[in-house]
Every structure is written in C-alpha cells, then in structure tokens.
mmCIF file of C-alpha atoms and ligand atoms in Angstrom:
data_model
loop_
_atom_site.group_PDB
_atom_site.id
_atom_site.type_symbol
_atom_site.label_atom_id
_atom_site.label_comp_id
_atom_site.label_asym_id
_atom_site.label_seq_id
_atom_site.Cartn_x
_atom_site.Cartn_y
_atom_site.Cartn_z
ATOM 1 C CA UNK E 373 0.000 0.000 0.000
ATOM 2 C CA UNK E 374 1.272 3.544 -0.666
ATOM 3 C CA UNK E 375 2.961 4.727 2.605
ATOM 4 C CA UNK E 376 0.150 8.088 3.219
ATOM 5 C CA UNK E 377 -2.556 6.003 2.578
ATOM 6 C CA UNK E 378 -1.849 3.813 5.589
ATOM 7 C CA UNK E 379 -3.474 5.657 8.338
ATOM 8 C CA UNK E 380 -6.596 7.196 6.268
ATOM 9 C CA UNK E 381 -9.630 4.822 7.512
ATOM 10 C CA UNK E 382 -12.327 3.960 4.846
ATOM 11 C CA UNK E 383 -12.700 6.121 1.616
ATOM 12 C CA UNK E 384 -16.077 7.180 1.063
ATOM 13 C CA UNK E 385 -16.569 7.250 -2.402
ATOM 14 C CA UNK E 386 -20.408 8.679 -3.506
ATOM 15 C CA UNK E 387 -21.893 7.607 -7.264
ATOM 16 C CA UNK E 388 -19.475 4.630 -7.095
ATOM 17 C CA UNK E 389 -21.868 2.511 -8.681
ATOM 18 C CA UNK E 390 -21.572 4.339 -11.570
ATOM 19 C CA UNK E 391 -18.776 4.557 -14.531
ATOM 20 C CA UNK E 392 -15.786 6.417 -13.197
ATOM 21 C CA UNK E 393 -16.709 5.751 -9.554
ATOM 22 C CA UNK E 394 -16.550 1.946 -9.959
ATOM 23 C CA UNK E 395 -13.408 2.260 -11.668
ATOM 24 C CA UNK E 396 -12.242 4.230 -9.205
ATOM 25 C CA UNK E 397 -13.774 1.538 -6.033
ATOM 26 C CA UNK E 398 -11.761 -1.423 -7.771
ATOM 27 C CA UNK E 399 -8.534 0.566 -7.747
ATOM 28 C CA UNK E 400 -9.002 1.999 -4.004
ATOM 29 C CA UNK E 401 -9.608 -1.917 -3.589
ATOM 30 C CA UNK E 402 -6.632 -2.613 -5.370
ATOM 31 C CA UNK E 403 -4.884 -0.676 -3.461
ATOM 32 C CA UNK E 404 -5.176 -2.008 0.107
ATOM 33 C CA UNK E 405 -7.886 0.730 0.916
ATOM 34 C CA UNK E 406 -11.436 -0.038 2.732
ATOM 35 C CA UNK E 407 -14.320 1.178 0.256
ATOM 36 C CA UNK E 408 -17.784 2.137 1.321
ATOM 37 C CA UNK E 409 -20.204 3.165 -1.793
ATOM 38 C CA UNK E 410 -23.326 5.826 -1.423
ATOM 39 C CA UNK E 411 -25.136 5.734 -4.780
ATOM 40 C CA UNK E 412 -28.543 6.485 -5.315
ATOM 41 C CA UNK E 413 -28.842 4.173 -8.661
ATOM 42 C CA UNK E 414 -30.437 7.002 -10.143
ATOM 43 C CA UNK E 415 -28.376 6.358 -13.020
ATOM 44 C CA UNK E 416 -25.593 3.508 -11.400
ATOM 45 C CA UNK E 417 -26.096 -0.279 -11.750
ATOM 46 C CA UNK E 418 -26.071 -1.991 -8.632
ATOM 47 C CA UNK E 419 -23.752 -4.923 -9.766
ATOM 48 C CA UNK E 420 -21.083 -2.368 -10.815
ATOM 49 C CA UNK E 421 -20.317 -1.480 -7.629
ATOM 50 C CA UNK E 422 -17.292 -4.246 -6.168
ATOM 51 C CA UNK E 423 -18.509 -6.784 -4.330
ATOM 52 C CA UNK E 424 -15.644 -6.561 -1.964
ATOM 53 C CA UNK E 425 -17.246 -2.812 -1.264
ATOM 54 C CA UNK E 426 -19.642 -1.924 2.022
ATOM 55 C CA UNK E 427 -22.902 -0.553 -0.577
ATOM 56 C CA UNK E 428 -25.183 2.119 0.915
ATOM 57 C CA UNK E 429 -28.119 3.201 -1.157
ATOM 58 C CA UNK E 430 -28.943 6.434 -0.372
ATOM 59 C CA UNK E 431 -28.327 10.345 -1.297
ATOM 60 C CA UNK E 432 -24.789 12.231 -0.986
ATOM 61 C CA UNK E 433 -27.728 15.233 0.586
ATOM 62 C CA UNK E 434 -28.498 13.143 3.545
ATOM 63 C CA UNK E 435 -27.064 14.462 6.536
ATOM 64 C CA UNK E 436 -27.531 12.203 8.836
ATOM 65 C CA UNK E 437 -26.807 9.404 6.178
ATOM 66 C CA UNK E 438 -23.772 10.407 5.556
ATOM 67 C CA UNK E 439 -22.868 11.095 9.362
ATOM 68 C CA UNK E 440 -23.641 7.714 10.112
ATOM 69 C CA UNK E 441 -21.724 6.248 7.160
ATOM 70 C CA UNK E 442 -19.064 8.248 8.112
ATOM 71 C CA UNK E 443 -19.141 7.194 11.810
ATOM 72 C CA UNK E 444 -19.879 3.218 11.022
ATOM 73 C CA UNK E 445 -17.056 3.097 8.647
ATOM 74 C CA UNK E 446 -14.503 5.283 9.592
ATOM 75 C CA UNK E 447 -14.101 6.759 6.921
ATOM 76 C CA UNK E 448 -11.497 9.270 6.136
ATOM 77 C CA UNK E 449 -11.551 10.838 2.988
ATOM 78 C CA UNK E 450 -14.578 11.451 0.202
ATOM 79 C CA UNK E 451 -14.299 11.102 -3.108
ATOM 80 C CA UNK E 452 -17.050 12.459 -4.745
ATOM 81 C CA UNK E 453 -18.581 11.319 -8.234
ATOM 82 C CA UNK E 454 -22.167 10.946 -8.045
ATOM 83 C CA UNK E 455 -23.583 13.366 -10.321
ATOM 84 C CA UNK E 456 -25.567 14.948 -13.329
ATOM 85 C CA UNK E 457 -22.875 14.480 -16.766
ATOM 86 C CA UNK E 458 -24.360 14.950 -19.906
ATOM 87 C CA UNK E 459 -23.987 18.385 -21.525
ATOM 88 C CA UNK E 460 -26.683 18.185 -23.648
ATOM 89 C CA UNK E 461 -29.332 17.281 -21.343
ATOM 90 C CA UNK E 462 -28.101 19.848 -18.927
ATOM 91 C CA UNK E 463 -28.793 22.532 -22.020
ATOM 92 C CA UNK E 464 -32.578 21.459 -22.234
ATOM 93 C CA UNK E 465 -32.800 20.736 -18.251
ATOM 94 C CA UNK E 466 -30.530 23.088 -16.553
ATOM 95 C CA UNK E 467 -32.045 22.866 -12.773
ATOM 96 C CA UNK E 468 -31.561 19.053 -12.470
ATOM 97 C CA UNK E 469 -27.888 20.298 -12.686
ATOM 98 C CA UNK E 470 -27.737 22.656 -10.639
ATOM 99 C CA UNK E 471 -29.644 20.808 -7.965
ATOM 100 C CA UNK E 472 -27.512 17.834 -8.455
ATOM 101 C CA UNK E 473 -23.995 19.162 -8.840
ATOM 102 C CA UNK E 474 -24.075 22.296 -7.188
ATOM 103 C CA UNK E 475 -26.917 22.081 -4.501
ATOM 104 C CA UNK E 476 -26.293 18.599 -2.988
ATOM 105 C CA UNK E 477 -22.392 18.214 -3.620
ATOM 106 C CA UNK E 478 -22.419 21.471 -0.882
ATOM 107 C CA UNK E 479 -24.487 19.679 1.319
ATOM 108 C CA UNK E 480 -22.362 16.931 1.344
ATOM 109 C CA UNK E 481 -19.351 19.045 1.823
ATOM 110 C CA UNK E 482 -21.372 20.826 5.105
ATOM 111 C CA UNK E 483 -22.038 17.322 6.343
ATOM 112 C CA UNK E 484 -18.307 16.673 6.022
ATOM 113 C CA UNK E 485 -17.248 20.067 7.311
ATOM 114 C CA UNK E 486 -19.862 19.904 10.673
ATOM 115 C CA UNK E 487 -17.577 16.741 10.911
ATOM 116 C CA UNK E 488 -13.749 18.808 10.978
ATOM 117 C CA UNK E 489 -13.386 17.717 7.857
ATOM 118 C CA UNK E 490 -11.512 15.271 5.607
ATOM 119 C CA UNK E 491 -9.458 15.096 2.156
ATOM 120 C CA UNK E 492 -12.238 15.489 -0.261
ATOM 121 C CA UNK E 493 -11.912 14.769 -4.099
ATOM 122 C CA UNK E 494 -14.511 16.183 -6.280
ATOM 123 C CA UNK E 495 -15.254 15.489 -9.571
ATOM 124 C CA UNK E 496 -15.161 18.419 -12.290
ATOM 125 C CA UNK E 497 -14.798 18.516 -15.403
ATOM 126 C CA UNK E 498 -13.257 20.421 -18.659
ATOM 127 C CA UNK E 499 -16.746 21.521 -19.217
ATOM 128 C CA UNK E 500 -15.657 24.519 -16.984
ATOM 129 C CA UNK E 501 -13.188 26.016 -19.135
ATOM 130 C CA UNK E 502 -13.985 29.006 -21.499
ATOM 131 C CA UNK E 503 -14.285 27.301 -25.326
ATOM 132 C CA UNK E 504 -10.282 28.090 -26.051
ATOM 133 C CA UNK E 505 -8.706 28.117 -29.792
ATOM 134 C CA UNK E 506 -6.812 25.031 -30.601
ATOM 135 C CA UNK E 507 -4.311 24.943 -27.534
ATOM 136 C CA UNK E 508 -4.037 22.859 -24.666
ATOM 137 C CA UNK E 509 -5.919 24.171 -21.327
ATOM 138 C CA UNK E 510 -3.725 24.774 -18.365
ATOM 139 C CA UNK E 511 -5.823 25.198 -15.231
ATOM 140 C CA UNK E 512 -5.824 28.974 -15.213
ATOM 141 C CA UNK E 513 -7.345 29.358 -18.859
ATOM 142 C CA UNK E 514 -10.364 31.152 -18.110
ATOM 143 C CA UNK E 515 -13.357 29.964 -16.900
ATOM 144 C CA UNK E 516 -16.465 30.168 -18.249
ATOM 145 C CA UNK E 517 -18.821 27.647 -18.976
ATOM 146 C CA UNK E 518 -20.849 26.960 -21.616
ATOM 147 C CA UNK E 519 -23.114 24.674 -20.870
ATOM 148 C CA UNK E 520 -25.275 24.737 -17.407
ATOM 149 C CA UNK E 521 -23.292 20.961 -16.682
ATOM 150 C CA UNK E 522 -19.973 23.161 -16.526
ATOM 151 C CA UNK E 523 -21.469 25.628 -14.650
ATOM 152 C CA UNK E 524 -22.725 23.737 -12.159
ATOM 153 C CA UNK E 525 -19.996 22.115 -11.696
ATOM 154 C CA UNK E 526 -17.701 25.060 -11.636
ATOM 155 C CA UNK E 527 -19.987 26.381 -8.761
ATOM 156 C CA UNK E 528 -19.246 23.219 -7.111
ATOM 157 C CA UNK E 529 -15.584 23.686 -7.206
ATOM 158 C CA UNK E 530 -15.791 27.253 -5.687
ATOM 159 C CA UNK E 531 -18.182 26.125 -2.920
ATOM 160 C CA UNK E 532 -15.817 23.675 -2.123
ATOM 161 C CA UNK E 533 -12.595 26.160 -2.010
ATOM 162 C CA UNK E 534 -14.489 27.921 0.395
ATOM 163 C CA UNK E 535 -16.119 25.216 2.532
ATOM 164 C CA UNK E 536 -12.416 23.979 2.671
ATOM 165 C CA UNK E 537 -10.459 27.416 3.190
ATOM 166 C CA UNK E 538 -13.010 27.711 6.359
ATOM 167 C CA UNK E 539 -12.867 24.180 7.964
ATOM 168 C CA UNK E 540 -9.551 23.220 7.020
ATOM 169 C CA UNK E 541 -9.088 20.378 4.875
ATOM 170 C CA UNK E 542 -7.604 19.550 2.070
ATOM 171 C CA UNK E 543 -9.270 19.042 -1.457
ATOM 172 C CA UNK E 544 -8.694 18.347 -4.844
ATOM 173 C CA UNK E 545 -10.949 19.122 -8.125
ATOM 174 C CA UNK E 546 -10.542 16.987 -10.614
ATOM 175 C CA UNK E 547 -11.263 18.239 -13.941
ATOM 176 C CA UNK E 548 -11.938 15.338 -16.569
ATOM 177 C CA UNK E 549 -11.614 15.754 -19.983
ATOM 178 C CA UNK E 550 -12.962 12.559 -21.946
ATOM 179 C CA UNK E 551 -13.021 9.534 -19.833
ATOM 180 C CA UNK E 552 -13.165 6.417 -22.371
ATOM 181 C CA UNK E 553 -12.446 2.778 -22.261
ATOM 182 C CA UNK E 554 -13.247 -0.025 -19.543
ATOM 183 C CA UNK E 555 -11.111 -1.827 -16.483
ATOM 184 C CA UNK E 556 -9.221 -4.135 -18.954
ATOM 185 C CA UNK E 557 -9.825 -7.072 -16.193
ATOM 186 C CA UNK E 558 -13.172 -6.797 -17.285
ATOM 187 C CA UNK E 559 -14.184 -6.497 -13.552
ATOM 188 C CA UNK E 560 -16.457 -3.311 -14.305
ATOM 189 C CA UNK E 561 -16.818 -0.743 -17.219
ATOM 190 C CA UNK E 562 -19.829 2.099 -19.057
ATOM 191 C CA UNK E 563 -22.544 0.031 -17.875
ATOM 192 C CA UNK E 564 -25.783 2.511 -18.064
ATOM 193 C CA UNK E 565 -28.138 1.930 -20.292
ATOM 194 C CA UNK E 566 -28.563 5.018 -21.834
ATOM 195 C CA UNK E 567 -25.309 6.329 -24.316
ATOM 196 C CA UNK E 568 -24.527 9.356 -25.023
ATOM 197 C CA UNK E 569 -20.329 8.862 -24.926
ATOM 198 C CA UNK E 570 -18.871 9.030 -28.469
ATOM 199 C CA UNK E 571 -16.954 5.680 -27.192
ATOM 200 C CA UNK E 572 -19.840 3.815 -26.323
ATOM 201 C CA UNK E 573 -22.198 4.896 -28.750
ATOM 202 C CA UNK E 574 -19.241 4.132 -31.375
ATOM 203 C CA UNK E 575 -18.528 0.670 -29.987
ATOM 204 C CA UNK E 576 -22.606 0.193 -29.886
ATOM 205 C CA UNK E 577 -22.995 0.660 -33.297
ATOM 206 C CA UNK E 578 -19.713 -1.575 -33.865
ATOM 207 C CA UNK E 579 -21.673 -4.333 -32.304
ATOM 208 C CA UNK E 580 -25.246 -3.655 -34.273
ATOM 209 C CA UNK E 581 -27.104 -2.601 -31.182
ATOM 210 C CA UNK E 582 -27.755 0.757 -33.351
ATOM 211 C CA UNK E 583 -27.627 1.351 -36.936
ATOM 212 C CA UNK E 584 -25.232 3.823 -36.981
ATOM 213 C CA UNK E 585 -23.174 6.133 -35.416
ATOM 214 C CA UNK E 586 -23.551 9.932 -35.644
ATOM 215 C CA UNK E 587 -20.474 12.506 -36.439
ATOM 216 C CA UNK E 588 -22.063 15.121 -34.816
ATOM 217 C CA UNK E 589 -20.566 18.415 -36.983
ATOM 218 C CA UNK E 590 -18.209 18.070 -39.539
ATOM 219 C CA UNK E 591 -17.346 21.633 -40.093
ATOM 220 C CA UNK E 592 -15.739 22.723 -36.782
ATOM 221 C CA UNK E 593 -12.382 24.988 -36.183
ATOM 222 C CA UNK E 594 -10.598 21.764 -36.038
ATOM 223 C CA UNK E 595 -7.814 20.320 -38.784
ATOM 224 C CA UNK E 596 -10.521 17.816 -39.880
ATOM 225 C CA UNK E 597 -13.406 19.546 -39.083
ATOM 226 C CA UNK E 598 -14.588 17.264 -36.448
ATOM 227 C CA UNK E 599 -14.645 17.604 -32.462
ATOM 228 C CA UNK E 600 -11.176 17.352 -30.837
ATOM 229 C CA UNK E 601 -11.361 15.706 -26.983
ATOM 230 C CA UNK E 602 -8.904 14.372 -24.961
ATOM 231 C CA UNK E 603 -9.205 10.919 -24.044
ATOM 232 C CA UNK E 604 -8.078 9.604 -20.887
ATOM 233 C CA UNK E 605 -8.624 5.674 -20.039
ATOM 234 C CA UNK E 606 -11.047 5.489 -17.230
ATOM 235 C CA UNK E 607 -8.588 3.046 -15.343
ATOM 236 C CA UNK E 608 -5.776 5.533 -15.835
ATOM 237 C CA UNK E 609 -7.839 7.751 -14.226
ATOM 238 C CA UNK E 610 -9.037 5.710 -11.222
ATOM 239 C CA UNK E 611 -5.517 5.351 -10.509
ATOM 240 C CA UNK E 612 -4.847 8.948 -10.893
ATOM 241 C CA UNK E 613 -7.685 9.254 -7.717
ATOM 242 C CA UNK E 614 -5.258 7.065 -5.423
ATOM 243 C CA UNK E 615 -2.691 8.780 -5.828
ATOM 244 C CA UNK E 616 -4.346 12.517 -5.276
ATOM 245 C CA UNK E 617 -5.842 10.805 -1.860
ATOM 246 C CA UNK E 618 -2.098 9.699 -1.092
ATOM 247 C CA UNK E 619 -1.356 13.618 -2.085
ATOM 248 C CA UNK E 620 -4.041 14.918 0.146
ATOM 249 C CA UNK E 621 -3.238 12.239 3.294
ATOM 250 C CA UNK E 622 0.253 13.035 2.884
ATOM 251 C CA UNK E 623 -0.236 17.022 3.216
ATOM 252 C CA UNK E 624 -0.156 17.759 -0.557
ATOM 253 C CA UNK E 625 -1.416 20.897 -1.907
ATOM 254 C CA UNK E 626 -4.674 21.766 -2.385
ATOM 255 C CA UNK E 627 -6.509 22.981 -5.299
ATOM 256 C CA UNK E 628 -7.470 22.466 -9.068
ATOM 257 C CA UNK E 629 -6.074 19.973 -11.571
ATOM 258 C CA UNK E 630 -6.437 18.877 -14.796
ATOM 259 C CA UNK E 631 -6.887 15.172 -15.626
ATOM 260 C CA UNK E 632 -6.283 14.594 -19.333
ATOM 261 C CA UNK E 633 -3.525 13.119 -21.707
ATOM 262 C CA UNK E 634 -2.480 16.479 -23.270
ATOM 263 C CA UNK E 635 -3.078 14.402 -26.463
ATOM 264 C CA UNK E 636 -6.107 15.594 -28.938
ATOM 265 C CA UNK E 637 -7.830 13.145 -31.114
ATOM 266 C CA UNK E 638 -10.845 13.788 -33.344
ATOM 267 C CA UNK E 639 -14.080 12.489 -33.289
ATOM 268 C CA UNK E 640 -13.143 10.322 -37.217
ATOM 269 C CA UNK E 641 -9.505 9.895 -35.697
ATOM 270 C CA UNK E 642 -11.712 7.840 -32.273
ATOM 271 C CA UNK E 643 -13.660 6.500 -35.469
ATOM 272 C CA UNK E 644 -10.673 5.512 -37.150
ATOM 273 C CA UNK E 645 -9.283 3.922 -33.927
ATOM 274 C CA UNK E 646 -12.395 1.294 -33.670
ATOM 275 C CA UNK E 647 -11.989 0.359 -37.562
ATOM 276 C CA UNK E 648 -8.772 -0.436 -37.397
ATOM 277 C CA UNK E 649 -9.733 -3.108 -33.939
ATOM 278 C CA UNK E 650 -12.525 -3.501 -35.756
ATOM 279 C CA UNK E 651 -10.881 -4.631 -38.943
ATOM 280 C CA UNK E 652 -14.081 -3.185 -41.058
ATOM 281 C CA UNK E 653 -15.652 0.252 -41.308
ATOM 282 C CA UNK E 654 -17.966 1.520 -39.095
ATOM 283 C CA UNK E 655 -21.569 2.880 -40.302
ATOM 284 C CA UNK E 656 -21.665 6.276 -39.950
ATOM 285 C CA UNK E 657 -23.789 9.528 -40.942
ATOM 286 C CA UNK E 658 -23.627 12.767 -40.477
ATOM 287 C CA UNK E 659 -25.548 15.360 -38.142
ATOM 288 C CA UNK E 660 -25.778 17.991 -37.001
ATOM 289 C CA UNK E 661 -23.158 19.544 -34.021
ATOM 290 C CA UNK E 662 -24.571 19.065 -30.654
ATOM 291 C CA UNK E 663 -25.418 21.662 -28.456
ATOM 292 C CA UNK E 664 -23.310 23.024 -25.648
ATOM 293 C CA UNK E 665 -20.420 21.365 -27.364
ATOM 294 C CA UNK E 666 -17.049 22.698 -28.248
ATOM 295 C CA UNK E 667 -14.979 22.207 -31.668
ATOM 296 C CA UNK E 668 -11.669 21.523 -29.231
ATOM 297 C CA UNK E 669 -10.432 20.593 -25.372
ATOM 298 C CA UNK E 670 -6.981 19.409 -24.538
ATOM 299 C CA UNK E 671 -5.508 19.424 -21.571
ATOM 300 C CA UNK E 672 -2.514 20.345 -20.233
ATOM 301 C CA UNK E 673 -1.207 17.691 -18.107
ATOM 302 C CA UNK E 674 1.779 19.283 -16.774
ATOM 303 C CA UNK E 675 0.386 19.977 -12.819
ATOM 304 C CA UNK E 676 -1.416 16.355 -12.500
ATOM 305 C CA UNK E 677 2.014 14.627 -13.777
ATOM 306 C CA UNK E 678 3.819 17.010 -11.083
ATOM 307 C CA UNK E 679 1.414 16.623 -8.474
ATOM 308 C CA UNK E 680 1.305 12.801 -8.593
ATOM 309 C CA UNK E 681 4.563 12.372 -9.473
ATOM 310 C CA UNK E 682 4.166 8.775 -8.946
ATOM 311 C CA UNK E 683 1.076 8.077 -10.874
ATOM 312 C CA UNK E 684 2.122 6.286 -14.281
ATOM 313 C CA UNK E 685 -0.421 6.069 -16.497
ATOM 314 C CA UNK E 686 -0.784 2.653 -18.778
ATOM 315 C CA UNK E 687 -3.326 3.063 -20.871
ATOM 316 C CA UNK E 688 -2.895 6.406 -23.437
ATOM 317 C CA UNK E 689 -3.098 4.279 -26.569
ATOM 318 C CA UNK E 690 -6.446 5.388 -28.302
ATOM 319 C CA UNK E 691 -6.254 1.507 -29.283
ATOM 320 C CA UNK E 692 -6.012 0.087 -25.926
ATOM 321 C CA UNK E 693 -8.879 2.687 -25.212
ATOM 322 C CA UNK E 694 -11.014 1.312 -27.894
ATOM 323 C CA UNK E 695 -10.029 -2.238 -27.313
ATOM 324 C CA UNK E 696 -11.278 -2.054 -23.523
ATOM 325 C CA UNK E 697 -14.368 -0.577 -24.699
ATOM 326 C CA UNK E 698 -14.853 -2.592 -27.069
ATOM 327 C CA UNK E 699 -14.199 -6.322 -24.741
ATOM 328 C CA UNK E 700 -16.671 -4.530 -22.396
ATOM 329 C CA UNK E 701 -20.028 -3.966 -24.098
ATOM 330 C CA UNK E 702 -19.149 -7.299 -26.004
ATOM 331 C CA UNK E 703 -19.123 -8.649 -22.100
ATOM 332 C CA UNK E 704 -22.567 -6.765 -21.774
ATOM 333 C CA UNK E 705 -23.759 -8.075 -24.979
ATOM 334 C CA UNK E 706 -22.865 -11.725 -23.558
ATOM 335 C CA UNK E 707 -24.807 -10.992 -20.606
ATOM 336 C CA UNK E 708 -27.671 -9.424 -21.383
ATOM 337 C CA UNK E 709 -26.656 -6.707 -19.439
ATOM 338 C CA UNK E 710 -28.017 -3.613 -22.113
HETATM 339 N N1 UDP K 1381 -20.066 12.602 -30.561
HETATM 340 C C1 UDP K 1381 -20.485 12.196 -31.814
HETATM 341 N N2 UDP K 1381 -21.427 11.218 -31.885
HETATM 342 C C2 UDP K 1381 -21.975 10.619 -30.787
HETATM 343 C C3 UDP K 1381 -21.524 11.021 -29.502
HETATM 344 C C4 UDP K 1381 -20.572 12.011 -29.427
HETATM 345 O O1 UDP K 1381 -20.031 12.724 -32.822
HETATM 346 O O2 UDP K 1381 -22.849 9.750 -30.941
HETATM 347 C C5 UDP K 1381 -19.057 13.661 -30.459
HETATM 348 C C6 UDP K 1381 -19.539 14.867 -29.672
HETATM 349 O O3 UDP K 1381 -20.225 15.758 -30.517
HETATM 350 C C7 UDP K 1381 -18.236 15.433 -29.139
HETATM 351 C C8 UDP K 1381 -17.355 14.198 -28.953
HETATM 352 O O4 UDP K 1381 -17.956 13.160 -29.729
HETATM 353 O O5 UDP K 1381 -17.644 16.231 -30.119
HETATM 354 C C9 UDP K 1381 -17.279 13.750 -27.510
HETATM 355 O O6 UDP K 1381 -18.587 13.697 -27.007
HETATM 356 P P1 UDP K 1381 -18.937 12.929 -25.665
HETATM 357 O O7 UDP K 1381 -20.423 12.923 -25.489
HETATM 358 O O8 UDP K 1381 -18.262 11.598 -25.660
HETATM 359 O O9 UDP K 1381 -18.238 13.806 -24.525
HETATM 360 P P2 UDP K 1381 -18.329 15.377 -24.199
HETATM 361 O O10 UDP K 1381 -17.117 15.976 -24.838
HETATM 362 O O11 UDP K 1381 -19.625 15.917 -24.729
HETATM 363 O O12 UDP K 1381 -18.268 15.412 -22.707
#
C-alpha cells in the first residue's frame, strides 16, 4: 500500500456505482484501501459497484446518512462522483444540474465540514473552461462555462474552495476531460443503459445494437473539421484518484487539476481507432453539431504529472482505449446486461 494512505480509515466514495466511480472503487480496492459506496442508482447499476465494497443506497444530501456512514465506517476521505454528466441534457434541463452538482455536492461538503473535515476529491470537469482556440488548457485558462453541466460544476468547485479554506481540509478538483475505455480485467466498465459517450455509442454501433453512429458536426475549427477531446482511459484515471488521496493524506497541496492526456484526437480519428480493432468500417452519418459542445479541449497535463509524481499512467493508446471498450459492451452483450 502507498505509505500516506496507511493511516486514512475507509474512503467514502459517492456515485461509485456508476462509470468512473466503480473504476475508481476497484482501484481503491486494489490498493489495500477499505471502500464504502453511497449511490442512489439514479443512473448507477447496482452490480457495478465491487462486491468486496460496504454498498449504501442512499443520497450524498443526507445528513444524517452520511454522518452515520461516516461514523460506522470510519471513513477518512470522500471522493465524490455521483452526479448529473451529460452536456446536452443539462442545455434542455438546466435545474436538475444545478440541484444535483451544485446544490447537494455542498451539502455533502457541510455534512463533512460539521464533521472537521476530511481530504475530499470532487469530480469536475473540462466543461468549466472558457471554449479556447486550438491549444491545450492549463488550469488557469479562463473559466467560463458553456453549458449549465460546466457551470454547475464550476460552482461546485468554488463552494468547495471555500467550505475547505473555512474548515480546514484539504481538497482536490478533478477536472476530466474525456473519460473512455473499460477496467481491462473486465471487472467493471460504461454500464448505463442510456449512451450518449462518443466511445460507447461508437462501440454500440460496432456491435449492431444501433444502426449507426452519428459525427455530430463536420465543419468545426478543427484540422478535420470534427470535435477534438482528450481521451483519458477510465482506469488511468481511477488510478490517478489514489494517488491525489495519497497527495491529500500526505499534506499535498490543495486545489485544481487537470486530468487529461495532453493528447487531442478527433471524433473520425476515435472512429478511425475502432476500424482499425474492428478490422471493417464503421456505419456512420452525419448530423448535425450538438449543443453546448465545443470544436476543441486538450488538456494540459503538466500539474497532475507534477502533483502525482508517482502516478504512471498505462493506458494512453487510443487503441487500448477502444479495445477495452470494445471487450466490455461485447461482455454486456454476452450478458444481457443492455
Ligand atoms: N459525438 C459524436 N457522436 C456521438 C456522440 C458524441 O459525434 O454519438 C461527439 C460529440 O459531438 C463530441 C465528442 O464526440 O464532439 C465527444 O462527445 P462525448 O459525449 O463523448 O463527450 P463530451 O465531450 O460531450 O463530454
């Protein structure tokens, strides 16, 4: 086990039933911690969540939930996923966002604060981030969201400066870029039913379980026109969260960080990707650009890599991205699981 992480109790870790919180569970798991879950299965499977995990359905805005998790567990640090994450829907339904993100992550960070306090990790995303020209984003680019999902989440992230700055204790933000791909021991991976991901909608059509896939805008500010993301493996990632708790246990700074590759790939280069697994072309069509999104976001990775100086991540490849997403809903498809 990594030395700071020793002496920290239980990790708390909220929406861990669902894509990047499972991940996230296993690897905790993995490495030597105790894991108790708090989903609400609003939009988390139940059977996603690690056996070896203590599960607790219930909401991260239950006080005295969480005070009794808390208590019963001993748990000593929060890392907090559960959440609203599709920009689009957040466009068309803006309060479920703010009520979800903004509204109940605070009252989970009061309940945690009336407590003294513990390392908290929250969740954020690129979403926050002012739509830049082609560049990658450094974490103080500007803010300013365009969609409510990055606001909401961007509130979150000041709320929790402040909640911190008064109570004392240490936090991280997280900002994702694109989280893709799926624990390549199979154990968990996107298991929702509803896809909105360009990975899993991709890897969906792949498999026949939808006629096609849709390039959403082909005219964009970017060298081929389509959307340019940064796509970071989900168990990269996961990994990346033990570490920041061993950062935060261990009397690391606090603040904001970027959680990316620095490496840009296009919505036909993702496509691309797949074929070449695939062995065969993919059906696609085009439509029209989404809404809320924007033509480009790459990170700049510099601060996580110097922050977590330990954290090595092993899955960059776009093809071992597409590979693991790929074994995954194949494993679904098996199953019956969609
Ligand atoms: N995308 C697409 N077809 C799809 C889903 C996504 O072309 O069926 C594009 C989307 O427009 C965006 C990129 O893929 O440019 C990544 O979208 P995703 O929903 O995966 O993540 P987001 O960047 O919106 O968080």
């Amino acid at each position: 086990m990594i030395a700071a992480l020793r002496d920290l109790g239980a990790v708390l870790i909220t929406g861990g039933a669902g894509y990047i919180g499972s991940h996230t569970a296993w690897a905790c798991l993995d490495a030597g911690l105790r894991v108790v879950i708090l989903d609400n299965l609003s939009t988390g499977v139940r059977h996603a969540a690690p056996p070896k995990a203590v599960f607790v359905e219930g909401a991260v805005e239950d006080r005295d939930l969480v005070h009794e998790v808390i208590r019963t567990y001993e748990v000593g640090a929060v890392l907090h996923f559960a959440a609203s994450t599709i920009v689009e829907e957040s466009m068309v339904d803006p309060d479920k966002y703010h009520r979800n993100n903004t509204l109940n992550s605070f009252r989970l960070m009061e309940a945690i604060a009336s407590l003294g306090g513990m390392p908290f990790i929250l969740s954020s995303t690129a979403a926050v981030y002012a739509p830049s020209p082609q560049g990658r984003l450094t974490e103080s680019a500007s803010v300013d969201p365009v969609s409510p999902y990055g606001l909401s989440k961007l509130r979150a992230e000041q709320l929790l400066a402040g909640t911190a700055s008064v109570f004392g204790f240490p936090y991280l933000a997280m900002r994702y870029f694109n989280v893709a791909g799926a624990d390549p021991l199979g154990r968990t991976g996107p298991s929702a039913r509803s896809a909105t991901h360009l990975l899993k909608v991709a890897v969906q059509a792949a498999l026949g379980l939808r006629p096609t896939l849709p390039i959403h805008g082909r005219s964009h500010d970017t060298p081929d026109g389509a959307c340019v993301r940064d796509y970071i493996h989900v168990s990269d990632l996961a990994q990346a969260h033990v570490h920041a708790l061993a950062h935060l246990a261990g009397g690391g700074a606090s603040g904001v960080v970027n959680c990316g590759t620095g490496r840009g790939a296009s919505v036909l280069e993702v496509v691309a990707a797949l074929e070449a697994e695939l062995g065969r072309a993919l059906p696609t069509t085009n439509a029209a650009a989404r809404l809320g999104d924007v033509a480009y976001a790459v990170a700049d990775e510099t601060k996580l890599r110097q922050l977590l100086p330990d954290w090595t991540p092993r899955y960059e490849d776009l093809g071992l991205i597409v590979r693991s997403a790929l074994a995954w809903e194949r494993h679904m498809l098996a199953h019956a699981a969609i």
